[in-house]
PDB file of C-alpha atoms in Angstrom:
ATOM      1  CA  UNK A   1      16.623  13.269   2.130  1.00  0.00           C
ATOM      2  CA  UNK A   2      13.594  11.068   2.877  1.00  0.00           C
ATOM      3  CA  UNK A   3      10.844  11.884   0.394  1.00  0.00           C
ATOM      4  CA  UNK A   4       7.868  10.398   2.246  1.00  0.00           C
ATOM      5  CA  UNK A   5       6.341   9.760   5.652  1.00  0.00           C
ATOM      6  CA  UNK A   6       4.355   6.626   6.432  1.00  0.00           C
ATOM      7  CA  UNK A   7       2.302   4.742   8.961  1.00  0.00           C
ATOM      8  CA  UNK A   8       1.160   1.118   9.201  1.00  0.00           C
ATOM      9  CA  UNK A   9      -2.481   0.361   9.892  1.00  0.00           C
ATOM     10  CA  UNK A  10      -4.454  -2.824  10.417  1.00  0.00           C
ATOM     11  CA  UNK A  11      -7.558  -3.383   8.317  1.00  0.00           C
ATOM     12  CA  UNK A  12      -9.449  -6.192   6.647  1.00  0.00           C
ATOM     13  CA  UNK A  13      -8.999  -4.746   3.154  1.00  0.00           C
ATOM     14  CA  UNK A  14      -7.539  -1.838   1.215  1.00  0.00           C
ATOM     15  CA  UNK A  15     -10.944  -0.201   0.679  1.00  0.00           C
ATOM     16  CA  UNK A  16     -11.385   0.181   4.438  1.00  0.00           C
ATOM     17  CA  UNK A  17      -8.009   1.906   4.627  1.00  0.00           C
ATOM     18  CA  UNK A  18      -8.891   4.086   1.638  1.00  0.00           C
ATOM     19  CA  UNK A  19     -12.033   5.287   3.428  1.00  0.00           C
ATOM     20  CA  UNK A  20     -10.011   6.159   6.536  1.00  0.00           C
ATOM     21  CA  UNK A  21      -7.402   7.987   4.452  1.00  0.00           C
ATOM     22  CA  UNK A  22     -10.034   9.919   2.517  1.00  0.00           C
ATOM     23  CA  UNK A  23     -11.721  11.030   5.763  1.00  0.00           C
ATOM     24  CA  UNK A  24      -8.380  12.083   7.290  1.00  0.00           C
ATOM     25  CA  UNK A  25      -7.477  14.019   4.131  1.00  0.00           C
ATOM     26  CA  UNK A  26     -10.846  15.772   4.168  1.00  0.00           C
ATOM     27  CA  UNK A  27     -10.244  16.883   7.773  1.00  0.00           C
ATOM     28  CA  UNK A  28      -7.098  18.654   6.544  1.00  0.00           C
ATOM     29  CA  UNK A  29      -8.798  20.292   3.554  1.00  0.00           C
ATOM     30  CA  UNK A  30      -7.705  17.802   0.880  1.00  0.00           C
ATOM     31  CA  UNK A  31      -9.776  16.087  -1.765  1.00  0.00           C
ATOM     32  CA  UNK A  32      -8.810  13.194  -3.994  1.00  0.00           C
ATOM     33  CA  UNK A  33      -8.399  14.219  -7.628  1.00  0.00           C
ATOM     34  CA  UNK A  34      -7.036  10.967  -9.004  1.00  0.00           C
ATOM     35  CA  UNK A  35      -6.828   7.326  -8.065  1.00  0.00           C
ATOM     36  CA  UNK A  36      -4.629   4.689  -9.670  1.00  0.00           C
ATOM     37  CA  UNK A  37      -5.153   1.034  -8.807  1.00  0.00           C
ATOM     38  CA  UNK A  38      -1.671  -0.380  -9.405  1.00  0.00           C
ATOM     39  CA  UNK A  39      -2.785  -3.962  -8.739  1.00  0.00           C
ATOM     40  CA  UNK A  40      -5.459  -3.800 -11.463  1.00  0.00           C
ATOM     41  CA  UNK A  41      -3.234  -1.884 -13.892  1.00  0.00           C
ATOM     42  CA  UNK A  42      -0.291  -4.297 -13.589  1.00  0.00           C
ATOM     43  CA  UNK A  43      -2.647  -7.262 -14.009  1.00  0.00           C
ATOM     44  CA  UNK A  44      -4.268  -5.734 -17.104  1.00  0.00           C
ATOM     45  CA  UNK A  45      -1.080  -4.457 -18.773  1.00  0.00           C
ATOM     46  CA  UNK A  46       1.449  -7.131 -17.758  1.00  0.00           C
ATOM     47  CA  UNK A  47      -0.767 -10.032 -16.621  1.00  0.00           C
ATOM     48  CA  UNK A  48       1.227 -10.087 -13.412  1.00  0.00           C
ATOM     49  CA  UNK A  49      -0.080 -10.585  -9.886  1.00  0.00           C
ATOM     50  CA  UNK A  50       0.548  -7.632  -7.622  1.00  0.00           C
ATOM     51  CA  UNK A  51      -0.500  -6.954  -4.038  1.00  0.00           C
ATOM     52  CA  UNK A  52      -3.158  -4.293  -3.366  1.00  0.00           C
ATOM     53  CA  UNK A  53      -1.661  -0.843  -4.022  1.00  0.00           C
ATOM     54  CA  UNK A  54      -3.476   2.469  -4.571  1.00  0.00           C
ATOM     55  CA  UNK A  55      -2.061   5.859  -5.470  1.00  0.00           C
ATOM     56  CA  UNK A  56      -4.310   8.750  -4.450  1.00  0.00           C
ATOM     57  CA  UNK A  57      -3.663  12.189  -5.918  1.00  0.00           C
ATOM     58  CA  UNK A  58      -4.644  14.512  -3.060  1.00  0.00           C
ATOM     59  CA  UNK A  59      -5.123  18.240  -3.462  1.00  0.00           C
ATOM     60  CA  UNK A  60      -5.783  21.097  -1.077  1.00  0.00           C
ATOM     61  CA  UNK A  61      -7.110  23.816  -3.422  1.00  0.00           C
ATOM     62  CA  UNK A  62      -6.055  26.704  -1.171  1.00  0.00           C
ATOM     63  CA  UNK A  63      -2.434  25.582  -1.082  1.00  0.00           C
ATOM     64  CA  UNK A  64      -2.435  24.549  -4.750  1.00  0.00           C
ATOM     65  CA  UNK A  65      -3.598  28.050  -5.696  1.00  0.00           C
ATOM     66  CA  UNK A  66      -0.946  29.718  -3.533  1.00  0.00           C
ATOM     67  CA  UNK A  67       1.790  27.484  -4.936  1.00  0.00           C
ATOM     68  CA  UNK A  68       0.705  28.077  -8.544  1.00  0.00           C
ATOM     69  CA  UNK A  69       0.584  31.833  -7.966  1.00  0.00           C
ATOM     70  CA  UNK A  70       4.126  31.769  -6.576  1.00  0.00           C
ATOM     71  CA  UNK A  71       5.538  29.316  -9.129  1.00  0.00           C
ATOM     72  CA  UNK A  72       3.514  28.616 -12.310  1.00  0.00           C
ATOM     73  CA  UNK A  73       5.487  25.467 -13.208  1.00  0.00           C
ATOM     74  CA  UNK A  74       4.852  23.875  -9.796  1.00  0.00           C
ATOM     75  CA  UNK A  75       2.011  21.918 -11.412  1.00  0.00           C
ATOM     76  CA  UNK A  76       4.524  19.307 -12.538  1.00  0.00           C
ATOM     77  CA  UNK A  77       4.890  18.401  -8.848  1.00  0.00           C
ATOM     78  CA  UNK A  78       1.176  18.394  -8.012  1.00  0.00           C
ATOM     79  CA  UNK A  79      -0.958  16.770  -6.638  1.00  0.00           C
ATOM     80  CA  UNK A  80       0.374  15.396  -3.365  1.00  0.00           C
ATOM     81  CA  UNK A  81       0.487  11.633  -3.753  1.00  0.00           C
ATOM     82  CA  UNK A  82      -0.601   9.327  -0.965  1.00  0.00           C
ATOM     83  CA  UNK A  83      -0.178   5.586  -1.376  1.00  0.00           C
ATOM     84  CA  UNK A  84      -1.871   2.685   0.333  1.00  0.00           C
ATOM     85  CA  UNK A  85      -0.245  -0.699  -0.079  1.00  0.00           C
ATOM     86  CA  UNK A  86      -0.665  -4.081   1.491  1.00  0.00           C
ATOM     87  CA  UNK A  87       2.415  -5.119   3.463  1.00  0.00           C
ATOM     88  CA  UNK A  88       1.129  -8.245   5.171  1.00  0.00           C
ATOM     89  CA  UNK A  89      -1.896 -10.140   6.365  1.00  0.00           C
ATOM     90  CA  UNK A  90      -4.457  -7.413   7.114  1.00  0.00           C
ATOM     91  CA  UNK A  91      -1.665  -4.843   7.424  1.00  0.00           C
ATOM     92  CA  UNK A  92      -1.314  -1.817   5.176  1.00  0.00           C
ATOM     93  CA  UNK A  93       1.157   1.016   4.869  1.00  0.00           C
ATOM     94  CA  UNK A  94      -0.083   4.523   4.128  1.00  0.00           C
ATOM     95  CA  UNK A  95       2.623   6.834   2.798  1.00  0.00           C
ATOM     96  CA  UNK A  96       2.418  10.505   1.912  1.00  0.00           C
ATOM     97  CA  UNK A  97       4.912  12.496  -0.064  1.00  0.00           C
ATOM     98  CA  UNK A  98       7.021  15.025   1.819  1.00  0.00           C
ATOM     99  CA  UNK A  99       6.297  18.260  -0.023  1.00  0.00           C
ATOM    100  CA  UNK A 100       9.506  19.860   1.237  1.00  0.00           C
ATOM    101  CA  UNK A 101      11.565  17.072  -0.344  1.00  0.00           C
ATOM    102  CA  UNK A 102       9.545  17.190  -3.563  1.00  0.00           C
ATOM    103  CA  UNK A 103       9.893  20.958  -3.842  1.00  0.00           C
ATOM    104  CA  UNK A 104      13.573  21.108  -2.859  1.00  0.00           C
ATOM    105  CA  UNK A 105      14.625  21.557  -6.481  1.00  0.00           C
ATOM    106  CA  UNK A 106      12.354  24.572  -6.907  1.00  0.00           C
ATOM    107  CA  UNK A 107      14.435  27.665  -6.354  1.00  0.00           C
ATOM    108  CA  UNK A 108      11.677  29.945  -5.125  1.00  0.00           C
ATOM    109  CA  UNK A 109      11.624  30.960  -1.475  1.00  0.00           C
ATOM    110  CA  UNK A 110       7.960  32.000  -1.738  1.00  0.00           C
ATOM    111  CA  UNK A 111       6.858  28.351  -1.701  1.00  0.00           C
ATOM    112  CA  UNK A 112       8.902  27.327   1.348  1.00  0.00           C
ATOM    113  CA  UNK A 113       6.252  28.352   3.915  1.00  0.00           C
ATOM    114  CA  UNK A 114       3.610  26.561   1.861  1.00  0.00           C
ATOM    115  CA  UNK A 115       5.571  23.315   1.797  1.00  0.00           C
ATOM    116  CA  UNK A 116       5.999  23.486   5.570  1.00  0.00           C
ATOM    117  CA  UNK A 117       2.248  23.887   6.079  1.00  0.00           C
ATOM    118  CA  UNK A 118       1.321  21.143   3.624  1.00  0.00           C
ATOM    119  CA  UNK A 119       3.901  18.820   5.201  1.00  0.00           C
ATOM    120  CA  UNK A 120       2.266  19.373   8.594  1.00  0.00           C
ATOM    121  CA  UNK A 121      -1.201  18.707   7.174  1.00  0.00           C
ATOM    122  CA  UNK A 122      -0.062  15.434   5.576  1.00  0.00           C
ATOM    123  CA  UNK A 123       1.623  14.415   8.824  1.00  0.00           C
ATOM    124  CA  UNK A 124      -1.687  15.129  10.584  1.00  0.00           C
ATOM    125  CA  UNK A 125      -3.423  12.821   8.100  1.00  0.00           C
ATOM    126  CA  UNK A 126      -1.052   9.977   8.980  1.00  0.00           C
ATOM    127  CA  UNK A 127      -1.322  10.676  12.707  1.00  0.00           C
ATOM    128  CA  UNK A 128      -5.119  10.564  12.523  1.00  0.00           C
ATOM    129  CA  UNK A 129      -5.282   7.075  10.996  1.00  0.00           C
TER     130      UNK A 129
END
């Protein structure tokens, strides 16, 4: 099972793409809770060069609340991660987790409709870039 969906975009730098992603997430009711700069972290911890790569922890509070009410341990699978990584000269890939794949191991039918809705919202984010 594929665990993510992605789209390539052209931009001059990763911060431009991040702004586009943040705006598209906001349109779908998501905010960014966390941000990890992999390039900076790998350089600092391993002194190794790494291409631009951001991990954004996106959360839609309405769906997070519904999921937590249905399955209290679901927090180990939250937030929905979205990555932005450089794949070439002024070309970036934006990838979003597939919540249905991530939640497949959870044996609780109450979250299935939620994962379908969140999947659609994340697909909308990618389509709107």
